mmCIF file of C-alpha atoms and ligand atoms in Angstrom:
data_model
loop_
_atom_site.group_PDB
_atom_site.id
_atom_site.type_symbol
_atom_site.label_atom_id
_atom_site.label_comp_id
_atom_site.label_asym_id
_atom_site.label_seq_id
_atom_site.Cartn_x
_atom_site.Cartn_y
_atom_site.Cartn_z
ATOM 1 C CA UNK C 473 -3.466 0.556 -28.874
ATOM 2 C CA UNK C 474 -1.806 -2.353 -26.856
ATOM 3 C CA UNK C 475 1.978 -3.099 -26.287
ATOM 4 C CA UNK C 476 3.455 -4.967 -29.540
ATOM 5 C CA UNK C 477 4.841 -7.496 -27.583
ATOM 6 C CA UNK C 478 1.465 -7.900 -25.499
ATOM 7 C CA UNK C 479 3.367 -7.050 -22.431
ATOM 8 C CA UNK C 480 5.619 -3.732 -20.689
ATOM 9 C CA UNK C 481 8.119 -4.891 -18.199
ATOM 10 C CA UNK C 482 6.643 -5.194 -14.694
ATOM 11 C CA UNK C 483 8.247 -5.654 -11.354
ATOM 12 C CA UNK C 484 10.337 -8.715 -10.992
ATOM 13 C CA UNK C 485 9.021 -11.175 -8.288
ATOM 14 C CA UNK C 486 12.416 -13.281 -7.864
ATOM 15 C CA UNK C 487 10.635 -15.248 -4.851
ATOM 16 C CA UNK C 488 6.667 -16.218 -3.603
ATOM 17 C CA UNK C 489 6.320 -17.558 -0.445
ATOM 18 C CA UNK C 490 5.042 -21.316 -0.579
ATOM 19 C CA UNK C 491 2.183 -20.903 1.857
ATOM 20 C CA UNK C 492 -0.457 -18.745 2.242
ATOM 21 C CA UNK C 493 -2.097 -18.362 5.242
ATOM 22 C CA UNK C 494 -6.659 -18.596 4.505
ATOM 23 C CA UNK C 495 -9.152 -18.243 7.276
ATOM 24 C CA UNK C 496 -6.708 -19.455 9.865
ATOM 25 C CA UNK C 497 -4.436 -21.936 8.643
ATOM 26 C CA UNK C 498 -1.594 -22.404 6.804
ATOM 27 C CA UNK C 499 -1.977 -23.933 3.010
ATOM 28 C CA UNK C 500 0.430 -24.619 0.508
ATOM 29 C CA UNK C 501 0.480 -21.703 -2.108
ATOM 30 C CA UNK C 502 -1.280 -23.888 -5.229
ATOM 31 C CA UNK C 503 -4.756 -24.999 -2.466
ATOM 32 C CA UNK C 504 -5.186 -21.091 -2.269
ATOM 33 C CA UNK C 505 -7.904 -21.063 -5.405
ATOM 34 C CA UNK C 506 -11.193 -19.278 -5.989
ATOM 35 C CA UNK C 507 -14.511 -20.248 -7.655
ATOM 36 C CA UNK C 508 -14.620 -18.515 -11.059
ATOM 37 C CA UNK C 509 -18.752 -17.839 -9.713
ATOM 38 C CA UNK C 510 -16.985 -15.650 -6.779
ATOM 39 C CA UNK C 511 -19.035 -12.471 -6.014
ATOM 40 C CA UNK C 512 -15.420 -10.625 -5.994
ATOM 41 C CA UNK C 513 -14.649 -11.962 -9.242
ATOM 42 C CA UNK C 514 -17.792 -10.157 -11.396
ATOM 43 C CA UNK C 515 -18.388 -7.053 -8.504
ATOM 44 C CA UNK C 516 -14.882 -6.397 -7.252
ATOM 45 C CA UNK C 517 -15.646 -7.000 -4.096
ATOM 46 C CA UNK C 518 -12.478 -7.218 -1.779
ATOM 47 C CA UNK C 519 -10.321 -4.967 0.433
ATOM 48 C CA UNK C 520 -6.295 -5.553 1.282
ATOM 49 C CA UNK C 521 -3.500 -4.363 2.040
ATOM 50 C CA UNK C 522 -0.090 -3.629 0.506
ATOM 51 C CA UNK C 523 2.407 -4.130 3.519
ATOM 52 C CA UNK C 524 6.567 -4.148 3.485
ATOM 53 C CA UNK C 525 8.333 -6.395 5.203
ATOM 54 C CA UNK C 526 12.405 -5.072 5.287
ATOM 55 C CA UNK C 527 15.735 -7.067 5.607
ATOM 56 C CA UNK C 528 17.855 -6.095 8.763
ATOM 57 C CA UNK C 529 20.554 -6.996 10.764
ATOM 58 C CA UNK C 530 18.300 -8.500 13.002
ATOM 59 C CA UNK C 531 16.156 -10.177 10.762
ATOM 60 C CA UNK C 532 12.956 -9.388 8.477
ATOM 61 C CA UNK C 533 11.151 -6.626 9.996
ATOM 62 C CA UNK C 534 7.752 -5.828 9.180
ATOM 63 C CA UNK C 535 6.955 -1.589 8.126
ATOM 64 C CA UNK C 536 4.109 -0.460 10.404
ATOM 65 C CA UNK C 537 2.218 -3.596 10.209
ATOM 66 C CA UNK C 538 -0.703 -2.422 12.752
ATOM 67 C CA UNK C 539 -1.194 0.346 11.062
ATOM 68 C CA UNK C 540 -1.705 -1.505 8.083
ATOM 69 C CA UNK C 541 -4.133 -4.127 9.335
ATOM 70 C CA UNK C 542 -6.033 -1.037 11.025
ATOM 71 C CA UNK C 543 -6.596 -0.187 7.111
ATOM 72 C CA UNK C 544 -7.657 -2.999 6.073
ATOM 73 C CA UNK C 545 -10.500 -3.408 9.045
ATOM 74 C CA UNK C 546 -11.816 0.382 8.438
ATOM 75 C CA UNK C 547 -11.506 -0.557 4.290
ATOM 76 C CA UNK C 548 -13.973 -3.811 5.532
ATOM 77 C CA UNK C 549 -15.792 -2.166 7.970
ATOM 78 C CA UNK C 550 -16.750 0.814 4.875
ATOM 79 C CA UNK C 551 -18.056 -2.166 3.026
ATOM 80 C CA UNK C 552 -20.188 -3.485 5.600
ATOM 81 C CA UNK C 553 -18.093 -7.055 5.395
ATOM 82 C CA UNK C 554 -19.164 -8.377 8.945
ATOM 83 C CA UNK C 555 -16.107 -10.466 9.655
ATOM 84 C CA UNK C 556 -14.411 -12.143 13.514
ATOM 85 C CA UNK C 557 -10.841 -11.719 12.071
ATOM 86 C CA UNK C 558 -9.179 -9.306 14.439
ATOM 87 C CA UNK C 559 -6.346 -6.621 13.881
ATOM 88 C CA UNK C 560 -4.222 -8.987 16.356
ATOM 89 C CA UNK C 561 -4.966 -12.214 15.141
ATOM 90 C CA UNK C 562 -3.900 -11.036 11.355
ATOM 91 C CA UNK C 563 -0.666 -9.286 12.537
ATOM 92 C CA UNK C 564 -0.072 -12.665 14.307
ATOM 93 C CA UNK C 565 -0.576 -14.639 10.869
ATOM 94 C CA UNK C 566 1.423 -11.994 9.167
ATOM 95 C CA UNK C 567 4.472 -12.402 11.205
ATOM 96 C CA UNK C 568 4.214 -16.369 11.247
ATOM 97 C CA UNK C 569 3.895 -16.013 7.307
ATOM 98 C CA UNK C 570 6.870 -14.655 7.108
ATOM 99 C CA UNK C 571 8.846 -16.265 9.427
ATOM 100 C CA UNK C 572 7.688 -19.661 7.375
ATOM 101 C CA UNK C 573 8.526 -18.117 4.272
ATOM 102 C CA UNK C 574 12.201 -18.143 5.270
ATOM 103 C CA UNK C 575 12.190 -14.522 3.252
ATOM 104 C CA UNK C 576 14.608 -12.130 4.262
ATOM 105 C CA UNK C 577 12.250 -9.520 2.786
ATOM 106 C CA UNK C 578 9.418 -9.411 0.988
ATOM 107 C CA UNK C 579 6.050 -7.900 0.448
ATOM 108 C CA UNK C 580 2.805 -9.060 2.290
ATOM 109 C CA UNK C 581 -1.129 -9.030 0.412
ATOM 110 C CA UNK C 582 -3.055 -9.461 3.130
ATOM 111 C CA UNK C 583 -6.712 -9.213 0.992
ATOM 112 C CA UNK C 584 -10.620 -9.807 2.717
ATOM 113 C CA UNK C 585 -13.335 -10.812 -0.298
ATOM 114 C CA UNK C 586 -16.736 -12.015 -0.645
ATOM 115 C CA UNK C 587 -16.424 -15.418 -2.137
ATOM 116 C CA UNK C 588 -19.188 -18.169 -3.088
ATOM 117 C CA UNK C 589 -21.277 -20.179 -1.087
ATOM 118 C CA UNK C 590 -21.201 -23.390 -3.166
ATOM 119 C CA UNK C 591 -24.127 -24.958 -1.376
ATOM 120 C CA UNK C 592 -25.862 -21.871 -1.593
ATOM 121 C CA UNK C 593 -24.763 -19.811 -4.485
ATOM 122 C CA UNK C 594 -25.499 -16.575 -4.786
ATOM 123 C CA UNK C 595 -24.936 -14.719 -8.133
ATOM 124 C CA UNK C 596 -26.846 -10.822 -7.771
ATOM 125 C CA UNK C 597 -24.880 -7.664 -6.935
ATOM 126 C CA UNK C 598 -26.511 -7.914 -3.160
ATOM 127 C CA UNK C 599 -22.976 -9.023 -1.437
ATOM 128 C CA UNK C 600 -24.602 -10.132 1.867
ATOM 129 C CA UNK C 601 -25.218 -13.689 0.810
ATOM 130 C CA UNK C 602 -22.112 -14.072 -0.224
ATOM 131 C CA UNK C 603 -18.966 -15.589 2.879
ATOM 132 C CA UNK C 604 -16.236 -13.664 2.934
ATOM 133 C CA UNK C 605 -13.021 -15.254 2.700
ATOM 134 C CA UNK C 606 -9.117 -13.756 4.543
ATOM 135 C CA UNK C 607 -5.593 -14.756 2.583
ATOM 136 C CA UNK C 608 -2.397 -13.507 3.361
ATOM 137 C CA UNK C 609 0.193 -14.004 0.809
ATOM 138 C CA UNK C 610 3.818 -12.812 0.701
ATOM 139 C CA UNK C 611 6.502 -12.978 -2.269
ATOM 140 C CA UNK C 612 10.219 -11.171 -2.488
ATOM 141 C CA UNK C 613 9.786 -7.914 -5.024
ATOM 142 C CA UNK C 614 11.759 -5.973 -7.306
ATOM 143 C CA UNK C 615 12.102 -1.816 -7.366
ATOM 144 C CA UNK C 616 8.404 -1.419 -8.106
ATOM 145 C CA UNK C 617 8.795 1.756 -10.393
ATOM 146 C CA UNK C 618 11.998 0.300 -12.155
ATOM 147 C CA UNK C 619 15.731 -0.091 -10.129
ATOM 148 C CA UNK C 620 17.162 3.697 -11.089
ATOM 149 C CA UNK C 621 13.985 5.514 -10.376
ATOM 150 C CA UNK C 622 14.848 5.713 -6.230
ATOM 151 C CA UNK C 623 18.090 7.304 -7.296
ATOM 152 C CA UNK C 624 16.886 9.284 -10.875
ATOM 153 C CA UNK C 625 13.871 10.026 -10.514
ATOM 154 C CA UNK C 626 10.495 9.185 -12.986
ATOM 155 C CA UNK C 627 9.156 10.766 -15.756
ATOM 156 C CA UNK C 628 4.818 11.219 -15.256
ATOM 157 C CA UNK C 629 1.899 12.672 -16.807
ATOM 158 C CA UNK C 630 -1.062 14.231 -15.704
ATOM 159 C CA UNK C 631 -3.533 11.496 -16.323
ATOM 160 C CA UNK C 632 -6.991 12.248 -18.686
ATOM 161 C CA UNK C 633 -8.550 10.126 -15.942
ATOM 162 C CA UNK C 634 -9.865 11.499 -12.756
ATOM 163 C CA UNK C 635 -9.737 10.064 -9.508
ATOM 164 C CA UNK C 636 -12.792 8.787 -8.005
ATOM 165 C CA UNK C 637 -15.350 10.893 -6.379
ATOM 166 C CA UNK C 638 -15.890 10.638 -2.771
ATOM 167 C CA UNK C 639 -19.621 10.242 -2.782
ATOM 168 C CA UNK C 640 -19.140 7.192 -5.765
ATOM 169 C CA UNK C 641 -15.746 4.619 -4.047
ATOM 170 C CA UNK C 642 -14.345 5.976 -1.152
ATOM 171 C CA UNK C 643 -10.880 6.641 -1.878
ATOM 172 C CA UNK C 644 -9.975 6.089 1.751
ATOM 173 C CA UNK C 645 -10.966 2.403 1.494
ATOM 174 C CA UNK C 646 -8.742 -0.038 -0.311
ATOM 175 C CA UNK C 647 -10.567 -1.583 -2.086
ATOM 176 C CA UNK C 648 -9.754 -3.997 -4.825
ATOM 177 C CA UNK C 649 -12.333 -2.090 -7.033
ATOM 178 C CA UNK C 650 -10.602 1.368 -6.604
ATOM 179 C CA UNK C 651 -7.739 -0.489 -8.611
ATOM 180 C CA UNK C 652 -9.501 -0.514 -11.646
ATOM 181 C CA UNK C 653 -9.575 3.526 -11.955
ATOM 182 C CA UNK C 654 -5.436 2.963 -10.962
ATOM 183 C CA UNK C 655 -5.588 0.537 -14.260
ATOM 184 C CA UNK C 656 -6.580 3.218 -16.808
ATOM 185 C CA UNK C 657 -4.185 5.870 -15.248
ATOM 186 C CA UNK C 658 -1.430 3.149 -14.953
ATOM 187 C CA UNK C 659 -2.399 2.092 -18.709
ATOM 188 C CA UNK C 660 -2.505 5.233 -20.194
ATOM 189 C CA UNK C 661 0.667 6.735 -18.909
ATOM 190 C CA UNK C 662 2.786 3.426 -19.530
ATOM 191 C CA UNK C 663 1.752 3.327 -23.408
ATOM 192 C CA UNK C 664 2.553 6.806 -23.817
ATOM 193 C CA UNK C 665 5.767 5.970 -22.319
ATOM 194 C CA UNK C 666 5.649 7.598 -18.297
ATOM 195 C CA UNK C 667 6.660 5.420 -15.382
ATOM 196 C CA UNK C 668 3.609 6.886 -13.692
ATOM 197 C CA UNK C 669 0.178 8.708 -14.187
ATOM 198 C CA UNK C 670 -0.976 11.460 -11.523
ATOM 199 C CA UNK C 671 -4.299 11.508 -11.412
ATOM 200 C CA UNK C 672 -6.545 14.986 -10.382
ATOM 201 C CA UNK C 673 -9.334 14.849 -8.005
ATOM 202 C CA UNK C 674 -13.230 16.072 -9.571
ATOM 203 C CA UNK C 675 -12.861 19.459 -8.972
ATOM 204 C CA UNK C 676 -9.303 19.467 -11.044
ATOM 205 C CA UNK C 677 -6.836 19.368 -7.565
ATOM 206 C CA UNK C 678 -4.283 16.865 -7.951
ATOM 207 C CA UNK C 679 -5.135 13.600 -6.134
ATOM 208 C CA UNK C 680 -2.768 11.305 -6.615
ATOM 209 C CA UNK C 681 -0.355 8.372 -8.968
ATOM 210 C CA UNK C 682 -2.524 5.385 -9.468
ATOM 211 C CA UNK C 683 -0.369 3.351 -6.550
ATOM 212 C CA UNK C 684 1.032 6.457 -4.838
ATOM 213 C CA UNK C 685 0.576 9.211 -2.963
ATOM 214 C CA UNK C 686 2.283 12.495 -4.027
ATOM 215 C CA UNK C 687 4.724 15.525 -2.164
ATOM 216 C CA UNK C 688 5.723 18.865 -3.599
ATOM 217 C CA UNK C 689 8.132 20.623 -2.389
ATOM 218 C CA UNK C 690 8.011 24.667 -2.457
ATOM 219 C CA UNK C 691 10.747 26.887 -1.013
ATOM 220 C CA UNK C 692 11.604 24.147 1.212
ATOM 221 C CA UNK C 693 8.269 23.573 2.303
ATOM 222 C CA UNK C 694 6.865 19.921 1.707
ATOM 223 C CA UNK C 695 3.206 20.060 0.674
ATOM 224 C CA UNK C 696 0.714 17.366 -0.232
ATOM 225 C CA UNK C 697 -3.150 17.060 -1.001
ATOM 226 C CA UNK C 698 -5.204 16.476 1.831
ATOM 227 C CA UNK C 699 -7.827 13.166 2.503
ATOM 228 C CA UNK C 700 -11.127 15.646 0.754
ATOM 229 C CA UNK C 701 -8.748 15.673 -2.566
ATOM 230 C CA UNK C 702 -9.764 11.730 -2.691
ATOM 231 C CA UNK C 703 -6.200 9.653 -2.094
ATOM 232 C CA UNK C 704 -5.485 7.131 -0.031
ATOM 233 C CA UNK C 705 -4.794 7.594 3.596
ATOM 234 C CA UNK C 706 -1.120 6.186 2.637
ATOM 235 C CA UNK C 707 1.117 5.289 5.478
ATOM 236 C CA UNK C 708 4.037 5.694 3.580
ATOM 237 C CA UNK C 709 2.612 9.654 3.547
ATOM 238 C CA UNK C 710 2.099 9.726 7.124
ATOM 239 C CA UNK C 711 5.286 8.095 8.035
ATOM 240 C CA UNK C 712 7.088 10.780 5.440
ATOM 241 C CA UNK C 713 5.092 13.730 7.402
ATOM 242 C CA UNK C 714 6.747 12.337 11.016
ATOM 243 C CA UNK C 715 10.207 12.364 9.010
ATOM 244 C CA UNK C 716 9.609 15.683 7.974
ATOM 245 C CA UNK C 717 8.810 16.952 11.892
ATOM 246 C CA UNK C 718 12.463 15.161 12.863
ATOM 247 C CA UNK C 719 14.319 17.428 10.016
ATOM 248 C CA UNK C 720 12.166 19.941 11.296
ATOM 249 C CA UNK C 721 10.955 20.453 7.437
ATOM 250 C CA UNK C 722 7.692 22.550 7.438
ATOM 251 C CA UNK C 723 4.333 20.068 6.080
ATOM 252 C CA UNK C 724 1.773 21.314 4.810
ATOM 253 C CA UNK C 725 -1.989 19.283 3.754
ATOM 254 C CA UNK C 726 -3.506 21.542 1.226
ATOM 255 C CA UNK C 727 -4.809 21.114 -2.574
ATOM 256 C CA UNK C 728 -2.904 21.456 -5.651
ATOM 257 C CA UNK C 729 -3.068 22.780 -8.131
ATOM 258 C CA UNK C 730 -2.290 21.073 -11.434
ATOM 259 C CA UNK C 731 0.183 23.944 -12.734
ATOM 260 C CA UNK C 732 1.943 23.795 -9.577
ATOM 261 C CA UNK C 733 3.543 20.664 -10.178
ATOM 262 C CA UNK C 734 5.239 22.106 -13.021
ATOM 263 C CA UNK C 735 6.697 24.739 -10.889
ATOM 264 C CA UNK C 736 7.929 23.126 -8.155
ATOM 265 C CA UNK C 737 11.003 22.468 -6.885
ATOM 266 C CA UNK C 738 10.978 18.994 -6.001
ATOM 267 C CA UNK C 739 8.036 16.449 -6.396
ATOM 268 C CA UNK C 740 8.077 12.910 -5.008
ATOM 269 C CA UNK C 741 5.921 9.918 -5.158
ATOM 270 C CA UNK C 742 5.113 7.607 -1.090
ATOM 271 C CA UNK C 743 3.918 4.311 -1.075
ATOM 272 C CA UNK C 744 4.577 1.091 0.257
ATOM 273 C CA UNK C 745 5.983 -0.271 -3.230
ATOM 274 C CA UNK C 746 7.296 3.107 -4.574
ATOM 275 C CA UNK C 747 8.623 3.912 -0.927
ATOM 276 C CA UNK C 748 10.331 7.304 -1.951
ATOM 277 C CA UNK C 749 10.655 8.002 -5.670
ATOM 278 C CA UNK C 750 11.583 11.354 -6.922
ATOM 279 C CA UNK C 751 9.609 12.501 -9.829
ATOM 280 C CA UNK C 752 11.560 14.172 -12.588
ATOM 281 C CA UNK C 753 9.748 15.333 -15.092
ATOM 282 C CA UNK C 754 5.421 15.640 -15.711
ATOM 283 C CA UNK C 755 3.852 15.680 -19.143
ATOM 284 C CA UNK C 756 7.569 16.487 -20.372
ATOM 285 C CA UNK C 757 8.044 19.563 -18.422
ATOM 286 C CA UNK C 758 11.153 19.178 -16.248
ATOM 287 C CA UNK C 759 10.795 19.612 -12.401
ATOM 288 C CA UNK C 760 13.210 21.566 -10.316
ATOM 289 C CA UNK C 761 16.982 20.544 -11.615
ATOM 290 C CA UNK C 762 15.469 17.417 -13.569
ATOM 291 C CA UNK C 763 17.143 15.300 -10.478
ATOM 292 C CA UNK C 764 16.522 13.942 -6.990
ATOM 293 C CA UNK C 765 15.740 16.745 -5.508
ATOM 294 C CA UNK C 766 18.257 17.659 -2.072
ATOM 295 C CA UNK C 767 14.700 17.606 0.471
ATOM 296 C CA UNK C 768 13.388 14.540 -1.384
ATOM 297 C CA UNK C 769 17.220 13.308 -1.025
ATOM 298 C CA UNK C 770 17.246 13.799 3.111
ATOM 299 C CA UNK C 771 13.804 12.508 3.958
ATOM 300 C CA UNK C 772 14.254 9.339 1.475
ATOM 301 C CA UNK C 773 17.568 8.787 3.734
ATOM 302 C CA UNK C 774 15.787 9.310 6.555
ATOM 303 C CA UNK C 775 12.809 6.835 5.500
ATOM 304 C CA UNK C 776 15.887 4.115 4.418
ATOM 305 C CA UNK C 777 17.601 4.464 7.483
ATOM 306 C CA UNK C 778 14.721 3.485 9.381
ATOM 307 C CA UNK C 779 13.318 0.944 6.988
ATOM 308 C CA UNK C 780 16.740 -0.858 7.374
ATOM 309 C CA UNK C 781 16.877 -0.657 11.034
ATOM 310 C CA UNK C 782 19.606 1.347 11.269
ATOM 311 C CA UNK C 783 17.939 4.556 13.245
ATOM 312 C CA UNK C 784 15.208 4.456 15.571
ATOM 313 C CA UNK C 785 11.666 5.042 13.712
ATOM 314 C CA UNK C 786 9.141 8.173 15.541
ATOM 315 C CA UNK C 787 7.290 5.114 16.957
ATOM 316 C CA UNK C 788 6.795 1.821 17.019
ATOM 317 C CA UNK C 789 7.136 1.282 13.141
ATOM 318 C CA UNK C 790 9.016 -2.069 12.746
ATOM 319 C CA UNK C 791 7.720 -5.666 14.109
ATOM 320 C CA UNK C 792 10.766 -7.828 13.926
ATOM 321 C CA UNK C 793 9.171 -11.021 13.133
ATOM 322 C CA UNK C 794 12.576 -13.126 15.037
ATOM 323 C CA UNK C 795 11.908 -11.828 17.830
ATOM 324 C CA UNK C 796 8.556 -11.898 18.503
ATOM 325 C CA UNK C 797 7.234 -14.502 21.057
ATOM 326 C CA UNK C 798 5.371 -17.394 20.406
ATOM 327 C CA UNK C 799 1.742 -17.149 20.810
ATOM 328 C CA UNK C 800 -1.546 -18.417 18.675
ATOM 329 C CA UNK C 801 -1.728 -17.054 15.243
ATOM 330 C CA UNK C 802 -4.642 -19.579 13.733
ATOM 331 C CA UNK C 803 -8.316 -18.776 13.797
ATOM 332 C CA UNK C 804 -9.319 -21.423 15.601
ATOM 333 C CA UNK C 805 -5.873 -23.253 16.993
ATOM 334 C CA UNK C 806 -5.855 -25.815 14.587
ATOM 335 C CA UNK C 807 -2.180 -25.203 13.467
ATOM 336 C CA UNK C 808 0.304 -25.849 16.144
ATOM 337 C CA UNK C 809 2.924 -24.335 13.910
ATOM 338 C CA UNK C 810 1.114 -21.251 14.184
ATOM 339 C CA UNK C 811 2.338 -19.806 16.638
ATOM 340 C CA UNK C 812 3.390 -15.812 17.529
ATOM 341 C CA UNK C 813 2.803 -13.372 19.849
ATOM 342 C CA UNK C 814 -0.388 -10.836 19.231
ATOM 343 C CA UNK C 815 0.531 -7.071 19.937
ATOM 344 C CA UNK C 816 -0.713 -6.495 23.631
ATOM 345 C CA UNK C 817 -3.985 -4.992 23.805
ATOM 346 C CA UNK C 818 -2.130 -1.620 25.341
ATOM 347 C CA UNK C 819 -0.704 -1.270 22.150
ATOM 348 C CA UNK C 820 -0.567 2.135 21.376
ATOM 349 C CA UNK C 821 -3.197 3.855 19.130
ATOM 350 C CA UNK C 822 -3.140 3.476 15.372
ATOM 351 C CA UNK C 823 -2.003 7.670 14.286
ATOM 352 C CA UNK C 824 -2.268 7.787 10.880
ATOM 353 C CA UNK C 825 -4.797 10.360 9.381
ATOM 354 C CA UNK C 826 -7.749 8.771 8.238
ATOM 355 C CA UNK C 827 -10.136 11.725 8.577
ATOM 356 C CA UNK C 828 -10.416 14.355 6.134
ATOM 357 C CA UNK C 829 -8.584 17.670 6.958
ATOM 358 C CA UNK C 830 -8.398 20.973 5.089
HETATM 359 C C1 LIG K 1271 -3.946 4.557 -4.745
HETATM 360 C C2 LIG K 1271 -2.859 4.533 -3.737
HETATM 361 N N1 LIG K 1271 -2.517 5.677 -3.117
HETATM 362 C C3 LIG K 1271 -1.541 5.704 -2.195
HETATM 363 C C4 LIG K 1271 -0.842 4.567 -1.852
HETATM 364 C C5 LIG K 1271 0.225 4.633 -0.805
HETATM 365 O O1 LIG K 1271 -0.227 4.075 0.401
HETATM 366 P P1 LIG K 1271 0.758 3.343 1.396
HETATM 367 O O2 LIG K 1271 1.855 4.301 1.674
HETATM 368 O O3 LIG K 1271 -0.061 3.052 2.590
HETATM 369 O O4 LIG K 1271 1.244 2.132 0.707
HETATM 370 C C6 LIG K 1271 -1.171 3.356 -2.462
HETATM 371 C C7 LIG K 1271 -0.476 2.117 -2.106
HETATM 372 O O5 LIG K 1271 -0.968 1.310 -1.417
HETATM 373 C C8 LIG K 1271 -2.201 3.342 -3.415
HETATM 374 O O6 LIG K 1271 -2.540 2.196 -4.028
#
């Protein structure tokens, strides 16, 4: 039933960052605690992020970063968490995080939760009581579905579980409770020995992996499920669809069919930890030649190329946290080390999809 061991390999972390930014201040990583009583500790309560932050010849350079804290306010805004923290403030933090990390590259966890009240506890399911509390954290990670899957490919099953419904947790928030439903699809396909589970929406379309979003490609058109087939509005997806326009590769939103994974030519997992991992083979049923596929090959260039800083991104997709000017990144200007520049308010509009098409 459970690994022998107790434990499957997992992602190595070979760095954390030693502070954390909270609420608008710096703190050294071990002051960033909870109260076991939190409300997001029994009710699963809290929304984040899951943001990239790339090593280039100019320096660490952050992966879409507004778009990303855009997220995170519509995930907060979903769950009615009234909140000051603005979209500029927490780029600000994000950037001085890393620049204090002294990390060439890592991943950021920016993550909003209701917390407790210790003078006025609150212990019922009613969340409104309860203060909400902003972290940013940061740490250096390994190839999050294993080093030779970029290059190989994974092998994936169709998960027994279903994504959630849109009418129970919206899919389009990211919430920390979502991640519970990515637990049993991550669970079950690791102990039956897959990299990854892909998970079908209620009606039986495919959805998505349980930390992914998913691509098929079809007589060299790329297809993937739309928002109504209950994924995430991934940026790594919407970043891949603008790659596709430049190599003027047809893309397609529409809903899958189960059985059409298995005849495709080419499937591929997006996210901001898988970033562009072919998929091989589902439920043991080779895909395409059973290797990186040649479409999956040229966009994942194309997305590595820009990642790195070595060609011009569609837009405005890397922050590159050297050169940004100081400016205040704390809440309430308490830290005078604190200090970058806030995105201009002219900055342009936040593109990605986050309305359902079909
Ligand atoms: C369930 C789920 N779907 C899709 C994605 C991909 O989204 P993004 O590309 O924004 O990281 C993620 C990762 O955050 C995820 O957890």
């Amino acid at each position: 039933m459970f690994p022998k061991d107790g434990k499957i390999k997992d992602v190595t972390t070979p760095r954390i960052a030693s502070e954390v930014w909270h609420n608008g201040e710096f703190i050294p990583w071990d002051s960033a605690r909870v109260h076991v009583m939190s409300h997001v500790l029994h009710y699963g309560s809290s929304v984040f992020e899951g943001i990239r932050c790339y090593k280039t010849r100019r320096g660490p350079a952050i992966f879409r970063l507004t778009e990303h804290m855009q997220r995170l306010l519509n995930s907060a805004k979903i769950y009615r968490m009234n909140h000051e923290w603005t979209r500029d403030q927490l780029y600000a933090a994000s950037v001085e995080l890393v620049r204090r990390s002294g990390l060439e590259q890592c991943y950021l966890r920016p993550i909003i939760f209701r917390s407790l009240d210790e003078a006025n506890p609150a212990f019922g399911v009613n969340p409104f009581p309860n203060p909400l509390a902003c972290y940013i954290g940061a740490w250096d990670w390994g190839k999050y579905l294993g080093d030779e899957a970029l290059e190989q490919g994974v092998d994936v099953q169709v998960s027994t579980w279903n994504r959630l419904t849109p009418n129970s947790m919206p899919a389009m928030a990211k919430s920390g409770a979502n991640y519970m439903n990515s637990q049993l699809i991550k669970m079950e396909a690791l102990l039956n020995g897959f990299a990854e589970g892909i998970a079908l929406d209620d009606r039986g379309f495919v959805s998505e992996g349980s930390g992914e979003n998913i691509f098929l490609v079809h007589e060299g058109r790329v297809i993937t499920p739309p928002l109504s087939s209950s994924i995430l509005p991934g940026i790594t997806r919407d970043s891949v669809v603008e790659i596709c326009r430049e190599l003027g590769i047809p893309v397609e939103e529409k809903s899958i069919q189960r059985a059409a994974l298995y005849v495709s030519d080419e499937l591929f997992f997006t996210g901001t930890a898988a970033e562009v991992t072919p998929i091989r083979s589902v439920d043991r049923i080779t895909v395409g030649t059973g290797r990186r596929g040649e479409i999956t090959a040229r966009i994942q260039k194309l997305f590595f190329e820009i990642t790195s800083g070595e060609r011009e991104a569609p837009g405005p997709w890397l922050t590159y946290v050297n050169e940004q000017q100081p400016a205040e990144a704390s809440k309430n200007g308490h830290s005078p080390t604190a200090r970058v520049t806030e995105q201009p308010s002219e900055e342009p509009a936040v593109s990605y999809q986050t309305v359902a098409a079909e």
